[in-house]
Amino acid sequence: MADGGMQMRNEDGITAVLGVLKQRFGERFQTGEAIRAQHGHTTTWIANQMPDGVVFAQSTEEVSEIVKTCAAHKVPIIAFGTGTSLEGHVNAPLGGISIDVSQMDKVLEVNAGDLDCRVQPGVTREALNTHLRDQGLFFPIDPGANASIGGMTATRASGTNAVRYGTMKDNVINVEAVMADGSIIRTARRAKKTSAGYDLTRLMVGSEGTLGIITEITLRLQGIPEAMSAARCSFPSVEAAARTVMAVIQYGLPVARIELLDASMVGAVNNYSKLELPVSPMLLLEFHGSDAGVAEQAETFGMLAEEEGGTGYAATKTLEERNKLWQARHDAYWAMLQLRPGCDAVASDVCVPISRLADALTQSEAKATEMGLVAPTVSHAGDGNFHATVLVNMEDAAEVAKAKEFISWLNDMAIGMEGTCTGEHGIGQGKRPYLVRELGAETLAVMGAIKKALDPDNIMNPGKIFM
Amino acid sequence: MADGGMQMRNEDGITAVLGVLKQRFGERFQTGEAIRAQHGHTTTWIANQMPDGVVFAQSTEEVSEIVKTCAAHKVPIIAFGTGTSLEGHVNAPLGGISIDVSQMDKVLEVNAGDLDCRVQPGVTREALNTHLRDQGLFFPIDPGANASIGGMTATRASGTNAVRYGTMKDNVINVEAVMADGSIIRTARRAKKTSAGYDLTRLMVGSEGTLGIITEITLRLQGIPEAMSAARCSFPSVEAAARTVMAVIQYGLPVARIELLDASMVGAVNNYSKLELPVSPMLLLEFHGSDAGVAEQAETFGMLAEEEGGTGYAATKTLEERNKLWQARHDAYWAMLQLRPGCDAVASDVCVPISRLADALTQSEAKATEMGLVAPTVSHAGDGNFHATVLVNMEDAAEVAKAKEFISWLNDMAIGMEGTCTGEHGIGQGKRPYLVRELGAETLAVMGAIKKALDPDNIMNPGKIFM
């Protein structure tokens, strides 16, 4: 069952499946090394573990057929969207077949009257929003990367807009999924709410491909707000910025985005995006609403920021300026990598109750400094979630060890504050030890029992979530 | 496994457990018929099926001990909060032990800075809000009845505020639960969001006591809005009222409540609550926000209502008036029963995509009239959810048959509109046949596999959800 790490490669099964899929899918089945490597993990420091073959599926029925073929031979199956996961979700530690759903990229229907739509899993976030724009609608979840909706669903993604619009858990109405035996289920119907049995929708959201392959997603949409404005504000310390965020949340101010960048990250962004932001901790905000509502929000924020010593509070004047500021935020990952060219990123993703955020950020900054690590930090501060990303020279074993020690310390600190080791990236391979520390053996046993019941041969993305 | 209806009473096991619990819990274990009947189903037309004994638990550890005792003898366990379920959730078709959690009624902590609190399952909605008021906080989920938080969690309740604040699924951060083997789990930690493994929180929310007994709940809270106002507006038809609601939702107006009462229900409310509302379809609204925001919302609503022929749009002027209006709405169930004294209520709870609501309500009204049934209707219209409640003389077999036929027709209609047979009441005993029609055998098989994995002897609330 949930012990992927202990299993061995099933060589005979894999050989058999490679033959069947080659014959069935022809050019849509690939086994070249370059393409296989590209379908393993390619971001962050986690080693690449490539699948034995990649099949480009074009329909739910094909996914079901592939799963049945793999199930018959007990061969691992890994779903692949865009490969932007940071925790090794698409790796194939036991080999097996990567099902690439990027050709399943249709927006199947948009129900403007119901503010929902149904899409295939390979549709990307940006493609969906381009499709929706004409109808005055948008899909708010924005993890930064132009991820696929299927991958975002499977990892319970969120990002910069979650403070107002929630995470994937809040914005998926139902999914269609192919289970480990090849059966096709739909988890719920299209009503806005339901009490019809177990919440299989939420069980599939965040299951990281370990229970089934998501083949369709029905999403909640939002009307594009009448007015949007962006603003930035600098603070004397990360603590002052975080305290301002806490005040915003307690006040009930419905900010659409409230992002915190530490001084190191602001510097990186300045270099990468050719900006001249003051190099001190900064909040980056977005307000959505009516004209009057947005103005009221901006004014209230200014008042709260002033109490914590916020300076240089400036609203963007133009759409161009707003886009430039948010593009810079989205590029923070790439900007940060430039701080130490050639180094790899060790991602982290802790999330704590908001009352502990100032303390957590302050401790994290102090610890990295004390350890001599470069760890620029960006925070989805309204949710208590932050990413301190350690830049590591992978050739330097001592530095790698220090980075591991820092991440372990950071995760334990968050857990000790009643928080989590992962706010939005998921467990994947990297965080498996922390999941047990966070939730305990009894809770993990319940997850393991569900996994075993629905995937008795452990063929669905083995080696993820569970040790 | 999921075949509670086919199982037999386990007489030997029950006898053994009665002896153990009597000795262990003394006066806190009751077997008198009156108290047992009161712990079976007492609302609506579903027959009362009493448990063999009722134990008043006072701690998680006691619940675990009781579950272990019952598990050792394979005896059914049914959790009991306030007994306000409408679908037979607390019935004991195979006998067994009712665990009454009403003495587990402590608010364990309130974290005002994080807008959350942790409570025991016997805390009622009203008791919680009384506790929170001094701190300027409230818990928004309001199913009408003064239900227990444990019961509301177990049935995925929602109610009048869900259009703005979501359902229990959106407002539970984590639960502590005793599983079928007596083990105690906590499903998540206290961070606002998490991607740490399977979403066991959402699996327990709405599991209707069939997977475990919920012993603690951590809830999201809201700040009491700066301003609140209520309003009502009458319409020439149910369709016009429903179309107005659709316009409100599409507009993105953040109404806190938008309830639709049909003419029959308005008449019943007038009689019961001594009001003089115009006897035609009516929308009842509540706006939350800043002073300016509430005024803006009220004005926008007036504009949208006017386009659909809304008349008599009147905001309440005083807190007393607002409370009176909403009390009348909350008493609608009792008011409606007075339309045919001595009759029982056959509850229904369909929920459809909002674009189909006008059509669904119109068809439901026409069908009831055509069948000669009295079925006053109230709708949480902003969610597409409505309750047509048939008042039935249970002595009249032909009328009972007609009511059954109507409910079956209604559920099928909703399912045919991509909706659900239950927006908020849950499946319980009454809706089990419709769950299969709604989601299909493959999806039910997945739910059944989870049930079997976590409760292999089917002792947790057998005969609910599954046929």
GROMACS .gro file of C-alpha atoms in nm, chain A residues 73-426:
model
  354
   73HIS     CA    1   0.047  -0.528  -1.522
   74LYS     CA    2   0.071  -0.338  -1.190
   75VAL     CA    3   0.274  -0.060  -1.348
   76PRO     CA    4   0.292   0.293  -1.197
   77ILE     CA    5   0.096   0.578  -1.359
   78ILE     CA    6   0.190   0.942  -1.315
   79ALA     CA    7  -0.027   1.227  -1.446
   80PHE     CA    8   0.155   1.520  -1.607
   81GLY     CA    9   0.017   1.868  -1.679
   82THR     CA   10   0.287   2.133  -1.715
   83GLY     CA   11   0.548   1.998  -1.474
   84THR     CA   12   0.562   2.313  -1.258
   85SER     CA   13   0.527   2.128  -0.927
   86LEU     CA   14   0.803   2.207  -0.678
   87GLU     CA   15   0.795   1.887  -0.471
   88GLY     CA   16   0.871   1.608  -0.719
   89HIS     CA   17   0.509   1.516  -0.788
   90VAL     CA   18   0.578   1.409  -1.147
   91ASN     CA   19   0.882   1.199  -1.065
   92ALA     CA   20   0.872   0.825  -1.132
   93PRO     CA   21   1.080   0.665  -0.854
   94LEU     CA   22   0.962   0.318  -0.961
   95GLY     CA   23   0.942   0.402  -1.330
   96GLY     CA   24   0.615   0.355  -1.511
   97ILE     CA   25   0.403   0.558  -1.748
   98SER     CA   26   0.357   0.934  -1.752
   99ILE     CA   27   0.014   1.031  -1.885
  100ASP     CA   28   0.063   1.375  -2.036
  101VAL     CA   29  -0.276   1.552  -2.052
  102SER     CA   30  -0.154   1.868  -2.226
  103GLN     CA   31  -0.347   1.773  -2.541
  104MET     CA   32  -0.667   1.753  -2.336
  105ASP     CA   33  -0.687   2.131  -2.341
  106LYS     CA   34  -1.047   2.216  -2.426
  107VAL     CA   35  -1.276   2.448  -2.237
  108LEU     CA   36  -1.583   2.225  -2.270
  109GLU     CA   37  -1.849   2.467  -2.155
  110VAL     CA   38  -1.890   2.803  -1.987
  111ASN     CA   39  -2.214   2.865  -1.800
  112ALA     CA   40  -2.202   3.239  -1.758
  113GLY     CA   41  -2.538   3.244  -1.580
  114ASP     CA   42  -2.410   3.005  -1.317
  115LEU     CA   43  -2.059   3.145  -1.294
  116ASP     CA   44  -1.903   2.809  -1.369
  117CYS     CA   45  -1.721   2.624  -1.646
  118ARG     CA   46  -1.608   2.273  -1.732
  119VAL     CA   47  -1.258   2.214  -1.863
  120GLN     CA   48  -1.020   1.939  -1.954
  121PRO     CA   49  -0.718   1.901  -1.725
  122GLY     CA   50  -0.459   2.030  -1.972
  123VAL     CA   51  -0.615   2.376  -1.997
  124THR     CA   52  -0.373   2.623  -1.840
  125ARG     CA   53  -0.474   2.899  -1.606
  126GLU     CA   54  -0.378   3.169  -1.856
  127ALA     CA   55  -0.551   2.996  -2.148
  128LEU     CA   56  -0.869   2.969  -1.941
  129ASN     CA   57  -0.864   3.335  -1.848
  130THR     CA   58  -0.803   3.436  -2.208
  131HIS     CA   59  -1.103   3.225  -2.307
  132LEU     CA   60  -1.323   3.382  -2.038
  133ARG     CA   61  -1.231   3.747  -2.076
  134ASP     CA   62  -1.489   3.829  -2.345
  135GLN     CA   63  -1.766   3.712  -2.117
  136GLY     CA   64  -1.656   3.937  -1.832
  137LEU     CA   65  -1.551   3.638  -1.623
  138PHE     CA   66  -1.228   3.516  -1.468
  139PHE     CA   67  -1.090   3.222  -1.274
  140PRO     CA   68  -0.915   3.370  -0.972
  141ILE     CA   69  -0.670   3.104  -0.856
  142ASP     CA   70  -0.320   3.214  -0.947
  143PRO     CA   71  -0.021   3.015  -0.826
  144GLY     CA   72   0.217   3.224  -1.034
  145ALA     CA   73   0.326   2.956  -1.281
  146ASN     CA   74   0.103   2.904  -1.584
  147ALA     CA   75   0.004   2.566  -1.444
  148SER     CA   76  -0.260   2.332  -1.583
  149ILE     CA   77  -0.599   2.324  -1.414
  150GLY     CA   78  -0.559   1.948  -1.366
  151GLY     CA   79  -0.230   1.991  -1.183
  152MET     CA   80  -0.364   2.279  -0.977
  153THR     CA   81  -0.657   2.061  -0.875
  154ALA     CA   82  -0.439   1.762  -0.792
  155THR     CA   83  -0.211   1.969  -0.566
  156ARG     CA   84  -0.478   2.193  -0.410
  157ALA     CA   85  -0.298   2.499  -0.544
  158SER     CA   86  -0.373   2.854  -0.440
  159GLY     CA   87  -0.141   3.156  -0.465
  160THR     CA   88  -0.181   3.528  -0.458
  161ASN     CA   89  -0.560   3.560  -0.485
  162ALA     CA   90  -0.647   3.299  -0.223
  163VAL     CA   91  -0.687   3.552   0.056
  164ARG     CA   92  -1.009   3.666  -0.110
  165TYR     CA   93  -1.116   3.384  -0.342
  166GLY     CA   94  -0.994   3.075  -0.156
  167THR     CA   95  -0.791   2.783  -0.289
  168MET     CA   96  -0.867   2.509  -0.541
  169LYS     CA   97  -1.064   2.333  -0.267
  170ASP     CA   98  -1.308   2.624  -0.268
  171ASN     CA   99  -1.330   2.665  -0.643
  172VAL     CA  100  -1.375   2.314  -0.780
  173ILE     CA  101  -1.742   2.212  -0.805
  174ASN     CA  102  -1.676   1.858  -0.926
  175VAL     CA  103  -1.421   1.648  -1.107
  176GLU     CA  104  -1.435   1.356  -1.343
  177ALA     CA  105  -1.159   1.109  -1.261
  178VAL     CA  106  -1.028   0.776  -1.379
  179MET     CA  107  -0.970   0.556  -1.077
  180ALA     CA  108  -0.702   0.287  -1.034
  181ASP     CA  109  -0.923   0.016  -1.187
  182GLY     CA  110  -0.997   0.231  -1.491
  183SER     CA  111  -1.351   0.317  -1.378
  184ILE     CA  112  -1.467   0.671  -1.450
  185ILE     CA  113  -1.641   0.867  -1.179
  186ARG     CA  114  -1.788   1.214  -1.144
  187THR     CA  115  -1.765   1.332  -0.785
  188ALA     CA  116  -2.067   1.563  -0.776
  189ARG     CA  117  -2.310   1.748  -0.999
  190ARG     CA  118  -2.314   2.114  -1.093
  191ALA     CA  119  -2.519   2.268  -0.810
  192LYS     CA  120  -2.336   2.531  -0.607
  193LYS     CA  121  -2.364   2.326  -0.291
  194THR     CA  122  -2.452   1.967  -0.205
  195SER     CA  123  -2.482   1.732   0.090
  196ALA     CA  124  -2.502   1.422  -0.128
  197GLY     CA  125  -2.271   1.171   0.039
  198TYR     CA  126  -1.896   1.186   0.095
  199ASP     CA  127  -1.716   1.488  -0.046
  200LEU     CA  128  -1.519   1.301  -0.312
  201THR     CA  129  -1.454   1.631  -0.488
  202ARG     CA  130  -1.245   1.754  -0.197
  203LEU     CA  131  -1.087   1.410  -0.160
  204MET     CA  132  -0.959   1.425  -0.518
  205VAL     CA  133  -0.849   1.790  -0.482
  206GLY     CA  134  -0.502   1.764  -0.332
  207SER     CA  135  -0.470   1.387  -0.377
  208GLU     CA  136  -0.163   1.443  -0.596
  209GLY     CA  137  -0.248   1.175  -0.849
  210THR     CA  138  -0.234   0.904  -0.583
  211LEU     CA  139  -0.605   0.812  -0.602
  212GLY     CA  140  -0.695   0.873  -0.965
  213ILE     CA  141  -0.630   1.078  -1.276
  214ILE     CA  142  -0.843   1.392  -1.305
  215THR     CA  143  -0.988   1.414  -1.655
  216GLU     CA  144  -1.239   1.700  -1.624
  217ILE     CA  145  -1.289   1.982  -1.377
  218THR     CA  146  -1.595   2.202  -1.319
  219LEU     CA  147  -1.481   2.534  -1.174
  220ARG     CA  148  -1.645   2.828  -1.004
  221LEU     CA  149  -1.584   3.157  -1.183
  222GLN     CA  150  -1.601   3.521  -1.081
  223GLY     CA  151  -1.724   3.826  -1.261
  224ILE     CA  152  -1.440   4.062  -1.351
  225PRO     CA  153  -1.470   4.337  -1.090
  226GLU     CA  154  -1.593   4.680  -1.192
  227ALA     CA  155  -1.276   4.829  -1.048
  228MET     CA  156  -0.929   4.697  -0.963
  229SER     CA  157  -0.635   4.883  -0.824
  230ALA     CA  158  -0.289   4.785  -0.706
  231ALA     CA  159  -0.069   4.945  -0.447
  232ARG     CA  160   0.261   4.896  -0.268
  233CYS     CA  161   0.388   5.004   0.069
  234SER     CA  162   0.731   4.968   0.235
  235PHE     CA  163   0.793   4.884   0.599
  236PRO     CA  164   1.084   4.915   0.842
  237SER     CA  165   1.075   4.541   0.919
  238VAL     CA  166   0.916   4.217   0.809
  239GLU     CA  167   0.744   4.214   1.146
  240ALA     CA  168   0.580   4.553   1.088
  241ALA     CA  169   0.460   4.442   0.745
  242ALA     CA  170   0.321   4.116   0.885
  243ARG     CA  171   0.148   4.301   1.169
  244THR     CA  172  -0.019   4.525   0.912
  245VAL     CA  173  -0.147   4.218   0.729
  246MET     CA  174  -0.290   4.081   1.054
  247ALA     CA  175  -0.469   4.410   1.110
  248VAL     CA  176  -0.609   4.399   0.756
  249ILE     CA  177  -0.748   4.049   0.808
  250GLN     CA  178  -0.893   4.128   1.149
  251TYR     CA  179  -1.050   4.442   1.009
  252GLY     CA  180  -1.221   4.225   0.748
  253LEU     CA  181  -1.084   4.429   0.459
  254PRO     CA  182  -1.160   4.219   0.149
  255VAL     CA  183  -0.821   4.262  -0.020
  256ALA     CA  184  -0.785   4.052  -0.335
  257ARG     CA  185  -0.411   4.014  -0.290
  258ILE     CA  186  -0.172   4.104  -0.011
  259GLU     CA  187   0.183   3.982  -0.073
  260LEU     CA  188   0.485   4.038   0.144
  261LEU     CA  189   0.838   4.048  -0.002
  262ASP     CA  190   1.139   4.070   0.225
  263ALA     CA  191   1.421   4.311   0.147
  264SER     CA  192   1.632   4.045  -0.023
  265MET     CA  193   1.344   3.953  -0.254
  266VAL     CA  194   1.274   4.318  -0.336
  267GLY     CA  195   1.638   4.356  -0.436
  268ALA     CA  196   1.618   4.051  -0.659
  269VAL     CA  197   1.300   4.178  -0.823
  270ASN     CA  198   1.456   4.519  -0.882
  271ASN     CA  199   1.746   4.358  -1.066
  272TYR     CA  200   1.543   4.112  -1.268
  273SER     CA  201   1.250   4.335  -1.363
  274LYS     CA  202   1.440   4.666  -1.389
  275LEU     CA  203   1.245   4.835  -1.113
  276GLU     CA  204   1.353   5.083  -0.848
  277LEU     CA  205   1.152   4.974  -0.548
  278PRO     CA  206   1.285   5.077  -0.205
  279VAL     CA  207   1.495   4.784  -0.079
  280SER     CA  208   1.305   4.712   0.240
  281PRO     CA  209   1.019   4.477   0.328
  282MET     CA  210   0.723   4.556   0.108
  283LEU     CA  211   0.355   4.475   0.079
  284LEU     CA  212   0.205   4.448  -0.266
  285LEU     CA  213  -0.173   4.478  -0.277
  286GLU     CA  214  -0.466   4.450  -0.510
  287PHE     CA  215  -0.819   4.571  -0.441
  288HIS     CA  216  -1.128   4.447  -0.628
  289GLY     CA  217  -1.479   4.590  -0.611
  290SER     CA  218  -1.691   4.883  -0.717
  291ASP     CA  219  -1.518   5.217  -0.777
  292ALA     CA  220  -1.633   5.341  -0.439
  293GLY     CA  221  -1.549   5.011  -0.269
  294VAL     CA  222  -1.196   4.999  -0.405
  295ALA     CA  223  -1.132   5.358  -0.298
  296GLU     CA  224  -1.266   5.283   0.049
  297GLN     CA  225  -1.045   4.973   0.079
  298ALA     CA  226  -0.735   5.162  -0.033
  299GLU     CA  227  -0.800   5.437   0.218
  300THR     CA  228  -0.856   5.192   0.504
  301PHE     CA  229  -0.539   5.006   0.417
  302GLY     CA  230  -0.341   5.331   0.420
  303MET     CA  231  -0.464   5.402   0.771
  304LEU     CA  232  -0.368   5.054   0.897
  305ALA     CA  233  -0.026   5.067   0.729
  306GLU     CA  234   0.055   5.406   0.874
  307GLU     CA  235   0.008   5.273   1.226
  308GLU     CA  236   0.288   5.022   1.161
  309GLY     CA  237   0.526   5.274   1.005
  310GLY     CA  238   0.443   5.198   0.642
  311THR     CA  239   0.598   5.445   0.396
  312GLY     CA  240   0.581   5.522   0.027
  313TYR     CA  241   0.225   5.395   0.001
  314ALA     CA  242   0.143   5.443  -0.363
  315ALA     CA  243  -0.144   5.323  -0.575
  316THR     CA  244  -0.068   5.236  -0.934
  317LYS     CA  245  -0.211   5.491  -1.170
  318THR     CA  246  -0.240   5.287  -1.487
  319LEU     CA  247  -0.321   4.935  -1.597
  320GLU     CA  248   0.029   4.912  -1.742
  321GLU     CA  249   0.187   5.003  -1.412
  322ARG     CA  250  -0.033   4.751  -1.228
  323ASN     CA  251   0.057   4.473  -1.469
  324LYS     CA  252   0.425   4.556  -1.442
  325LEU     CA  253   0.417   4.536  -1.063
  326TRP     CA  254   0.235   4.202  -1.062
  327GLN     CA  255   0.450   4.062  -1.339
  328ALA     CA  256   0.748   4.142  -1.121
  329ARG     CA  257   0.585   3.952  -0.834
  330HIS     CA  258   0.514   3.657  -1.062
  331ASP     CA  259   0.873   3.656  -1.179
  332ALA     CA  260   1.002   3.655  -0.820
  333TYR     CA  261   1.106   3.289  -0.850
  334TRP     CA  262   1.323   3.358  -1.154
  335ALA     CA  263   1.449   3.686  -1.009
  336MET     CA  264   1.557   3.508  -0.695
  337LEU     CA  265   1.747   3.239  -0.886
  338GLN     CA  266   1.960   3.519  -1.033
  339LEU     CA  267   2.084   3.610  -0.685
  340ARG     CA  268   2.313   3.307  -0.704
  341PRO     CA  269   2.341   3.195  -1.068
  342GLY     CA  270   2.397   2.823  -1.106
  343CYS     CA  271   2.246   2.743  -0.770
  344ASP     CA  272   1.932   2.533  -0.719
  345ALA     CA  273   1.625   2.641  -0.527
  346VAL     CA  274   1.516   2.456  -0.217
  347ALA     CA  275   1.148   2.542  -0.190
  348SER     CA  276   0.959   2.573   0.134
  349ASP     CA  277   0.591   2.644   0.189
  350VAL     CA  278   0.497   2.676   0.554
  351CYS     CA  279   0.164   2.825   0.658
  352VAL     CA  280   0.081   2.937   1.011
  353PRO     CA  281  -0.217   3.098   1.185
  354ILE     CA  282  -0.198   3.464   1.092
  355SER     CA  283  -0.140   3.573   1.452
  356ARG     CA  284   0.192   3.386   1.437
  357LEU     CA  285   0.306   3.512   1.095
  358ALA     CA  286   0.515   3.807   1.218
  359ASP     CA  287   0.694   3.582   1.465
  360ALA     CA  288   0.745   3.304   1.211
  361LEU     CA  289   0.887   3.537   0.945
  362THR     CA  290   1.116   3.707   1.195
  363GLN     CA  291   1.248   3.376   1.325
  364SER     CA  292   1.294   3.242   0.972
  365GLU     CA  293   1.495   3.548   0.865
  366ALA     CA  294   1.712   3.532   1.178
  367LYS     CA  295   1.776   3.159   1.140
  368ALA     CA  296   1.880   3.187   0.775
  369THR     CA  297   2.114   3.474   0.860
  370GLU     CA  298   2.259   3.281   1.153
  371MET     CA  299   2.322   2.981   0.926
  372GLY     CA  300   2.475   3.196   0.654
  373LEU     CA  301   2.210   3.094   0.399
  374VAL     CA  302   2.065   3.302   0.119
  375ALA     CA  303   1.689   3.254   0.156
  376PRO     CA  304   1.482   3.532   0.000
  377THR     CA  305   1.123   3.517   0.117
  378VAL     CA  306   0.786   3.596  -0.031
  379SER     CA  307   0.461   3.550   0.155
  380HIS     CA  308   0.095   3.511   0.067
  381ALA     CA  309   0.064   3.699   0.390
  382GLY     CA  310  -0.313   3.720   0.415
  383ASP     CA  311  -0.322   3.341   0.449
  384GLY     CA  312  -0.019   3.311   0.680
  385ASN     CA  313   0.170   3.126   0.405
  386PHE     CA  314   0.531   3.201   0.311
  387HIS     CA  315   0.810   3.067   0.094
  388ALA     CA  316   1.165   3.106   0.221
  389THR     CA  317   1.362   2.968  -0.071
  390VAL     CA  318   1.717   2.861  -0.001
  391LEU     CA  319   1.960   2.904  -0.290
  392VAL     CA  320   2.205   2.618  -0.275
  393ASN     CA  321   2.519   2.523  -0.457
  394MET     CA  322   2.449   2.153  -0.504
  395GLU     CA  323   2.824   2.084  -0.542
  396ASP     CA  324   2.883   2.200  -0.185
  397ALA     CA  325   2.780   1.912   0.040
  398ALA     CA  326   2.811   2.119   0.357
  399GLU     CA  327   2.582   2.385   0.216
  400VAL     CA  328   2.330   2.125   0.103
  401ALA     CA  329   2.330   1.979   0.454
  402LYS     CA  330   2.273   2.323   0.602
  403ALA     CA  331   1.982   2.387   0.365
  404LYS     CA  332   1.823   2.059   0.469
  405GLU     CA  333   1.868   2.148   0.832
  406PHE     CA  334   1.709   2.489   0.776
  407ILE     CA  335   1.406   2.341   0.596
  408SER     CA  336   1.359   2.084   0.867
  409TRP     CA  337   1.382   2.352   1.135
  410LEU     CA  338   1.139   2.575   0.944
  411ASN     CA  339   0.878   2.301   0.898
  412ASP     CA  340   0.901   2.203   1.263
  413MET     CA  341   0.866   2.566   1.368
  414ALA     CA  342   0.548   2.602   1.161
  415ILE     CA  343   0.406   2.277   1.295
  416GLY     CA  344   0.488   2.397   1.647
  417MET     CA  345   0.280   2.708   1.579
  418GLU     CA  346  -0.025   2.493   1.487
  419GLY     CA  347   0.066   2.547   1.122
  420THR     CA  348   0.149   2.321   0.831
  421CYS     CA  349   0.460   2.230   0.631
  422THR     CA  350   0.268   2.299   0.312
  423GLY     CA  351   0.014   2.570   0.244
  424GLU     CA  352  -0.015   2.506  -0.128
  425HIS     CA  353   0.270   2.306  -0.286
  426GLY     CA  354   0.160   1.967  -0.157
   0.00000   0.00000   0.00000
